[in-house]
PDB file of C-alpha atoms in Angstrom:
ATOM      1  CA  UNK M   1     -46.579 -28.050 -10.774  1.00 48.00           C
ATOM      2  CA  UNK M   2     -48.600 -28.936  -7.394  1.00 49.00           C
ATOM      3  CA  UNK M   3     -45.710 -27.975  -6.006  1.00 49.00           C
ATOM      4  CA  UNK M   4     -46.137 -24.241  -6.558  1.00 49.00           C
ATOM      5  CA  UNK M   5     -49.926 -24.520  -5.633  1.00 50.00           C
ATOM      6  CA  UNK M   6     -48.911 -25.911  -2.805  1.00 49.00           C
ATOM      7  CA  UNK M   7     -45.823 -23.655  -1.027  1.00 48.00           C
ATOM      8  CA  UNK M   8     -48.027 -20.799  -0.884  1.00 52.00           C
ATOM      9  CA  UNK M   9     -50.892 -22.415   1.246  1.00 51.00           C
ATOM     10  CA  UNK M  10     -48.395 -23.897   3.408  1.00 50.00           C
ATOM     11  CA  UNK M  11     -46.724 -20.515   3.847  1.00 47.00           C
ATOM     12  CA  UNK M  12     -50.341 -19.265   4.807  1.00 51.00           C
ATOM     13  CA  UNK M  13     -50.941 -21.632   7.165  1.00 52.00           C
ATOM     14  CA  UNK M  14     -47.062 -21.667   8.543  1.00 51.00           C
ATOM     15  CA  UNK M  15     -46.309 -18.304   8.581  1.00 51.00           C
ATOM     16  CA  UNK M  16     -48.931 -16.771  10.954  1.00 54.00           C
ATOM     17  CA  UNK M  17     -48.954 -19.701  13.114  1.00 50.00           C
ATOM     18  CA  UNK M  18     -45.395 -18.971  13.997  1.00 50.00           C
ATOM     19  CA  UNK M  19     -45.913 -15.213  14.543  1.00 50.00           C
ATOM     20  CA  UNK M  20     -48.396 -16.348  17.174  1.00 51.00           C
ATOM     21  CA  UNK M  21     -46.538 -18.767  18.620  1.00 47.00           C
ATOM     22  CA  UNK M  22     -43.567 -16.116  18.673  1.00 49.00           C
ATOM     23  CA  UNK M  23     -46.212 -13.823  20.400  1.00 48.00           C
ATOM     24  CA  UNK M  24     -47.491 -15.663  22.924  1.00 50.00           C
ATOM     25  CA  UNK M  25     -44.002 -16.911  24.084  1.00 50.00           C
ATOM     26  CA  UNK M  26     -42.308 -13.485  23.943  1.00 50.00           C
ATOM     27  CA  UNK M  27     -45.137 -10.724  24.283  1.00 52.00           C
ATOM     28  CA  UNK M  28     -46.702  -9.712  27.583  1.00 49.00           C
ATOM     29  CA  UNK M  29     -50.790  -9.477  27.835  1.00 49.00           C
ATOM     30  CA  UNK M  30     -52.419  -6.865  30.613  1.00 50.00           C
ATOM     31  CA  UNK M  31     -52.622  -9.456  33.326  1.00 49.00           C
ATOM     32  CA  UNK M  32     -48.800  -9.821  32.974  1.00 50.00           C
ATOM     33  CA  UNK M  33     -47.831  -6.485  33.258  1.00 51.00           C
ATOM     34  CA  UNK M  34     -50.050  -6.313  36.603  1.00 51.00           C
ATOM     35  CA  UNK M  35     -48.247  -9.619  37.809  1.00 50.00           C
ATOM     36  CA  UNK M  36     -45.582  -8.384  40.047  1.00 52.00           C
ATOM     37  CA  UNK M  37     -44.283 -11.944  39.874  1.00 55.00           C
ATOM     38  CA  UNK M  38     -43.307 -11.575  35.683  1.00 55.00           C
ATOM     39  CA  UNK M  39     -39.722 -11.400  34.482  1.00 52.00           C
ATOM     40  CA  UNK M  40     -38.916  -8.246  32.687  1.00 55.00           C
ATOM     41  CA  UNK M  41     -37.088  -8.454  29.531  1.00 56.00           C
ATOM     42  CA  UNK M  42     -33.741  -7.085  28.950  1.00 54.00           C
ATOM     43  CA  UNK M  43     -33.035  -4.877  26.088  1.00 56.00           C
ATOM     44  CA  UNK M  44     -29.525  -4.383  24.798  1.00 57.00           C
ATOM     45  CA  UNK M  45     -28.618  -0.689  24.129  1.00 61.00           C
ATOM     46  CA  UNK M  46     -27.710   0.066  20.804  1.00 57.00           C
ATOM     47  CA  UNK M  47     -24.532   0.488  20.415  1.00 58.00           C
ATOM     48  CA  UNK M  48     -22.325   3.722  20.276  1.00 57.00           C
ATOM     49  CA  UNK M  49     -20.690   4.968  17.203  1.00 53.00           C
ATOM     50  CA  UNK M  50     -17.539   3.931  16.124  1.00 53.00           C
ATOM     51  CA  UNK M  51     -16.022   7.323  14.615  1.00 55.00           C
ATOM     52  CA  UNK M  52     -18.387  10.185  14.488  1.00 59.00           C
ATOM     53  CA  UNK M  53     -22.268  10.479  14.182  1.00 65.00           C
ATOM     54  CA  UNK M  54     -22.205   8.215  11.307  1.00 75.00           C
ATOM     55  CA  UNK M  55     -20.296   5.240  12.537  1.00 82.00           C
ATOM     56  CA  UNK M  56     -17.514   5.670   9.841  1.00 83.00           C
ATOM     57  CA  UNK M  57     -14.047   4.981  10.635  1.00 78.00           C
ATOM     58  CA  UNK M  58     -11.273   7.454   9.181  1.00 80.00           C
ATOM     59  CA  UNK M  59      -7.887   5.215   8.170  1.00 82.00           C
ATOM     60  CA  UNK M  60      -4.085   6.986   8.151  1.00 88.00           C
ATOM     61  CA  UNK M  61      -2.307   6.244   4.997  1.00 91.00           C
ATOM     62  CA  UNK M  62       0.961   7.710   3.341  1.00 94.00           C
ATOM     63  CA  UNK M  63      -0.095   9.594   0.638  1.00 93.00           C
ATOM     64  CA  UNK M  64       1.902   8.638  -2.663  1.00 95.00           C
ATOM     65  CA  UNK M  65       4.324  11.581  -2.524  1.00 96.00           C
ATOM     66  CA  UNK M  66       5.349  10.424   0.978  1.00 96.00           C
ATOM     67  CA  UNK M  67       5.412   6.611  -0.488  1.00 97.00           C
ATOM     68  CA  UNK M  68       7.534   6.941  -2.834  1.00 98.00           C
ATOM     69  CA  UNK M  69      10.097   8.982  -1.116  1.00 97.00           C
ATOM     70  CA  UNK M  70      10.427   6.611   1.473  1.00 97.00           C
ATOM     71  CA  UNK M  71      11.211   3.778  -1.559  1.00 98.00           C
ATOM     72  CA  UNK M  72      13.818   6.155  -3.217  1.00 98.00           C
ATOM     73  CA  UNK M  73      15.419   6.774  -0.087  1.00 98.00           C
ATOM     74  CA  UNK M  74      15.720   2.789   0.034  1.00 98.00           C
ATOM     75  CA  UNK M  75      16.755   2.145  -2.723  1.00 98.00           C
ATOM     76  CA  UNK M  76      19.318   4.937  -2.818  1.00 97.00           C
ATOM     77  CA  UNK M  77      20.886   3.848   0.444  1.00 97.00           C
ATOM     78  CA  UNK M  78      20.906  -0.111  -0.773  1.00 97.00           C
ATOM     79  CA  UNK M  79      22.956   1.608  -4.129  1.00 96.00           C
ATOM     80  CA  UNK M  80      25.048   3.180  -2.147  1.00 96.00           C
ATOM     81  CA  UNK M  81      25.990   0.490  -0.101  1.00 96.00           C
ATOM     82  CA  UNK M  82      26.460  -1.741  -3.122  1.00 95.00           C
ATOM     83  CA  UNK M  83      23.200  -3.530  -2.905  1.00 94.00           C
ATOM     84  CA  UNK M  84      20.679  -2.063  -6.219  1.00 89.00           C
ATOM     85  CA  UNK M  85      19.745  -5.228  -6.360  1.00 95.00           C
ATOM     86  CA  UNK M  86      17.249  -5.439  -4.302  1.00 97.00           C
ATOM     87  CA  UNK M  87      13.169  -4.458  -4.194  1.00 98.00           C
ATOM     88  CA  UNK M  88      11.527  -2.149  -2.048  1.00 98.00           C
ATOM     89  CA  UNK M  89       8.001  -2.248  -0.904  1.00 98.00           C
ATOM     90  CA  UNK M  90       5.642   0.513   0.612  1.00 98.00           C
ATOM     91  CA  UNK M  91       2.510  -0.970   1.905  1.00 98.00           C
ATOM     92  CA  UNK M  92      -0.230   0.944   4.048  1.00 96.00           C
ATOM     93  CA  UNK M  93      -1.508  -1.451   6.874  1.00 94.00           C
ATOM     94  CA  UNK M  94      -3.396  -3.923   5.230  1.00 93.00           C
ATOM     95  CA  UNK M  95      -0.832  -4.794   2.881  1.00 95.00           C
ATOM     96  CA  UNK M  96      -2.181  -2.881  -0.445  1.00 96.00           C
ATOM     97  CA  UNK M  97       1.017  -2.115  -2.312  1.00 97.00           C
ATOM     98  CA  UNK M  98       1.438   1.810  -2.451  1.00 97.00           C
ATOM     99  CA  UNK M  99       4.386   1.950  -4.447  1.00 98.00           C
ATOM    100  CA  UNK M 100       7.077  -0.674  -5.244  1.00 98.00           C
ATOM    101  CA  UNK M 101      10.587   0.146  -6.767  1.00 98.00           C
ATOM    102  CA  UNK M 102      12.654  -3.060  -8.027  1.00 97.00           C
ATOM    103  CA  UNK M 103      16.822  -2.360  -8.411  1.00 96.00           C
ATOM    104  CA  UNK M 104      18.511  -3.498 -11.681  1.00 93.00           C
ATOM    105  CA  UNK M 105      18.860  -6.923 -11.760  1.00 93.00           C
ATOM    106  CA  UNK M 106      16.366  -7.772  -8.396  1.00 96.00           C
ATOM    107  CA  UNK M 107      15.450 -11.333  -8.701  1.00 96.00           C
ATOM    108  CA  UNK M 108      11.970 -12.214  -8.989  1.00 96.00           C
ATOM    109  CA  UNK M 109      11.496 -13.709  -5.191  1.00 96.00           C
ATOM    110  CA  UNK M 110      13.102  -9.990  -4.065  1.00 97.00           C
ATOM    111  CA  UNK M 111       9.517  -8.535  -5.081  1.00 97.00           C
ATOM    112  CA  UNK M 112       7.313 -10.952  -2.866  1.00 97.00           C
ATOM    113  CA  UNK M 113      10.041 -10.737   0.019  1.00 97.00           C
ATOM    114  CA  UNK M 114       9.812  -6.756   0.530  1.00 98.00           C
ATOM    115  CA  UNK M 115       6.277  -6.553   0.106  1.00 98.00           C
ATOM    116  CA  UNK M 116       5.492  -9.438   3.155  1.00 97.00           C
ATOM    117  CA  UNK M 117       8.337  -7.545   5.150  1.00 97.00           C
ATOM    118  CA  UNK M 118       6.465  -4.355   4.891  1.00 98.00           C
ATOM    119  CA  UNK M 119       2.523  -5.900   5.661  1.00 97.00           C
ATOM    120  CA  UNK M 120       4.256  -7.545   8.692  1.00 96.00           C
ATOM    121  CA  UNK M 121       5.772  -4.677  10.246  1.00 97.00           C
ATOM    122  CA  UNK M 122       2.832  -2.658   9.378  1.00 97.00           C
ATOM    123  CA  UNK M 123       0.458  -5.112  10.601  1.00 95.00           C
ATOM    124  CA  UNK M 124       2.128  -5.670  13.816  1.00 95.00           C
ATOM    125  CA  UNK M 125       3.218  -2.568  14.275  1.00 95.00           C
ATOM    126  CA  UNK M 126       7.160  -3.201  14.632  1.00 95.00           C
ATOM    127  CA  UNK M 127      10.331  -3.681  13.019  1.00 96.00           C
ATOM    128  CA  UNK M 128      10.596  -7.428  11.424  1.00 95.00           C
ATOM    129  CA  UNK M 129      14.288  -7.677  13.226  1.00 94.00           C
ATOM    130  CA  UNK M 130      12.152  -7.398  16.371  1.00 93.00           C
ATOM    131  CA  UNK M 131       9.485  -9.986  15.776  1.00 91.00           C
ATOM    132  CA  UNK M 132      11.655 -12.907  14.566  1.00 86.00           C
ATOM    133  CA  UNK M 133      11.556 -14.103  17.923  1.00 83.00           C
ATOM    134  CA  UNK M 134       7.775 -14.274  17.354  1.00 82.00           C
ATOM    135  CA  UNK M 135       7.972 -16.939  14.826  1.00 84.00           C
ATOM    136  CA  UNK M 136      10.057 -19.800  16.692  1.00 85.00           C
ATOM    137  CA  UNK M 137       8.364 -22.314  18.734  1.00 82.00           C
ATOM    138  CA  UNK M 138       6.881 -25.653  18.259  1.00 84.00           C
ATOM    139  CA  UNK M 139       3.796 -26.177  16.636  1.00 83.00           C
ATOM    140  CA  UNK M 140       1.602 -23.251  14.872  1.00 85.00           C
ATOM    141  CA  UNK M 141       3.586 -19.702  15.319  1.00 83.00           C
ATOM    142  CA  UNK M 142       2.923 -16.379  13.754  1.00 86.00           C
ATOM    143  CA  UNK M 143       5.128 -17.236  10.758  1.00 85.00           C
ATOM    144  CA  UNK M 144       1.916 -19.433   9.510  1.00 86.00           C
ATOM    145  CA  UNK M 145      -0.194 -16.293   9.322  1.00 90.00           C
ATOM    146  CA  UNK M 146      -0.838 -15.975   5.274  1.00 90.00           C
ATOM    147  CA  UNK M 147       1.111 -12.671   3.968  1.00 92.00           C
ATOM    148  CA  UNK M 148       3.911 -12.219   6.487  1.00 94.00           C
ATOM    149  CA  UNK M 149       7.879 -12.897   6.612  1.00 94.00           C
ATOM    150  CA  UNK M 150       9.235 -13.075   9.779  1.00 93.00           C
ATOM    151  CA  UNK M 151      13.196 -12.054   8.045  1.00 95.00           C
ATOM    152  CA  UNK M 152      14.963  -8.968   9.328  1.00 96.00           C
ATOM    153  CA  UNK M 153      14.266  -5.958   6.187  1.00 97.00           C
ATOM    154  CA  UNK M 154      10.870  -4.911   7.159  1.00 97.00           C
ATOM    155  CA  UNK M 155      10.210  -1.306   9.005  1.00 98.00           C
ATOM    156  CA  UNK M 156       6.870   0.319  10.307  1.00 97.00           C
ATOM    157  CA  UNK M 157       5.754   3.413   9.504  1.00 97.00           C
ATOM    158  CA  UNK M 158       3.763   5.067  12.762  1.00 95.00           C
ATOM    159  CA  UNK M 159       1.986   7.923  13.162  1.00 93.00           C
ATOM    160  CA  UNK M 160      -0.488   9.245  15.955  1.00 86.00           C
ATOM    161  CA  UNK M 161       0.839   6.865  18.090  1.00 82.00           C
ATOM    162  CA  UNK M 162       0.259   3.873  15.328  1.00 92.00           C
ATOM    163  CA  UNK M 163       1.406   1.921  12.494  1.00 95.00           C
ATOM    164  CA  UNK M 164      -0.530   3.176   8.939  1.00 95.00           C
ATOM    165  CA  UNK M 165       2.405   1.592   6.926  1.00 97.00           C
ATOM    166  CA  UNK M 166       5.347  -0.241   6.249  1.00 98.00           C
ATOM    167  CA  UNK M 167       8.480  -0.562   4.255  1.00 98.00           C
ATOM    168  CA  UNK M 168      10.345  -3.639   3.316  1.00 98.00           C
ATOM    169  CA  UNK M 169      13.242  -4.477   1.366  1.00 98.00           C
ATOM    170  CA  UNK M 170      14.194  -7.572   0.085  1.00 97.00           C
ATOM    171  CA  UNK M 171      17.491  -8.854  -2.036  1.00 97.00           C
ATOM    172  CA  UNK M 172      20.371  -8.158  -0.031  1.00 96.00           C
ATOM    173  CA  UNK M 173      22.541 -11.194   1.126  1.00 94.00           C
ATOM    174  CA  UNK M 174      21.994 -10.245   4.979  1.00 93.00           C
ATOM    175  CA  UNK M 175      18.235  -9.314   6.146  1.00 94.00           C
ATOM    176  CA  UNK M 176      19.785  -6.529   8.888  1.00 96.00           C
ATOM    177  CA  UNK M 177      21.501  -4.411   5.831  1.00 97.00           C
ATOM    178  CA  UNK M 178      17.613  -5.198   4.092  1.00 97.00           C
ATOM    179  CA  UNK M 179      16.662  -3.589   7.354  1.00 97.00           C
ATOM    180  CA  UNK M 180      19.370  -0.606   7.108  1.00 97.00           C
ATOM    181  CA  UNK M 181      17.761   0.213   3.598  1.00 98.00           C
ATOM    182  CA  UNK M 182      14.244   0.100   4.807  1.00 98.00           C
ATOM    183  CA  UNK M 183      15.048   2.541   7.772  1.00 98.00           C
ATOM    184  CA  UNK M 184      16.538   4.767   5.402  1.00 98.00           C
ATOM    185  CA  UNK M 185      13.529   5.020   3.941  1.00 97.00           C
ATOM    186  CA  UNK M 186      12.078   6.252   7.036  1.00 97.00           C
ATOM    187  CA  UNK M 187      14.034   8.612   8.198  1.00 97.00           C
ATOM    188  CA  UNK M 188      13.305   9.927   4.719  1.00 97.00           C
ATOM    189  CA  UNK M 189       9.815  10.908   5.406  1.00 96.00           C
ATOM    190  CA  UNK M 190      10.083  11.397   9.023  1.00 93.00           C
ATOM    191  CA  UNK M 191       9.773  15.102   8.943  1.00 90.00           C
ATOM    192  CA  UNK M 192       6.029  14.289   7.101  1.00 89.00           C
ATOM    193  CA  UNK M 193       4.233  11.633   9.511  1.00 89.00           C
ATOM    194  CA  UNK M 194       2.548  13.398  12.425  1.00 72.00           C
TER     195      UNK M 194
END
């Protein structure tokens, strides 16, 4: 119980010394300003907004009409080419699934496989064929980043100049035919991105 009586006449007796400790060592007195010989004190601007007056930052995304296009078109060209059994994966570009279409008789590890294809050409902003090189090398590589499959079947979907999504495929026994699927997909919705 003293402890309780206690904190709060510490705090009184803590609390204002420090604010005029704090004072004396930052604040300036009349004879200080008149000292030509005293150091002004920076102060840091504050800084400019982001996106607008309100600092808010507008994101591009493929709405769901657009998603799921693209993963028909996928999965229509993998059927055609003998492959429905595979998994396709829209993701915008943080990796939140926006639609996900799994062929008859996909194998469990096809669903995880297209949906890291897609974050990691979304998130890097190119086609997985073209970042395998990425991943080799000793030591730590970009293949240890959490999320992301460095395997041909992975696409990204840009628009504005930048990558808002990506489509991956996963299931077929070659990643570059993965890759033919997923840019299928694309040219599906080309007409829509901006």
């Amino acid at each position: 119980m003293r402890t309780f009586h206690r904190l709060p006449r510490i705090l009184a007796i803590t609390v204002p010394l420090a604010a005029i400790v704090a004072t004396s060592a930052c604040g300036t007195s009349a004879s200080d300003e008149a000292s030509p010989a005293s150091t002004p004190v920076a102060t840091a601007a504050a800084p400019a907004p982001i996106d607008g007056a309100d600092g808010v930052v507008s994101q591009n995304r493929l709405g769901i009409g657009t998603a799921q296009a693209a993963a028909q078109a996928a999965l229509a060209k993998c059927q055609a080419d003998g492959l429905g059994f595979v998994t396709v994966s829209v993701v915008d570009r943080a990796g939140n699934v926006q639609t996900m279409l799994r062929g008859d008789n996909a194998a469990q590890h096809t669903v995880e496989a297209a949906r890291q294809k897609a974050y990691t050409a979304a998130a890097f902003g190119a086609n997985t064929s073209d970042l395998s090189e990425r991943a080799k090398g000793d030591g730590a590589t970009v293949a240890d980043l959490p999320g992301t499959l460095f395997l041909a079947g992975g696409v990204s979907v840009k628009s504005a100049g930048g990558s808002i999504a990506g489509i991956g495929v996963g299931g077929a026994p070659d990643g570059m035919r993965d890759q033919a699927c997923a840019a299928a997909g694309l040219d599906a919705i080309a007409g829509a991105l901006g």
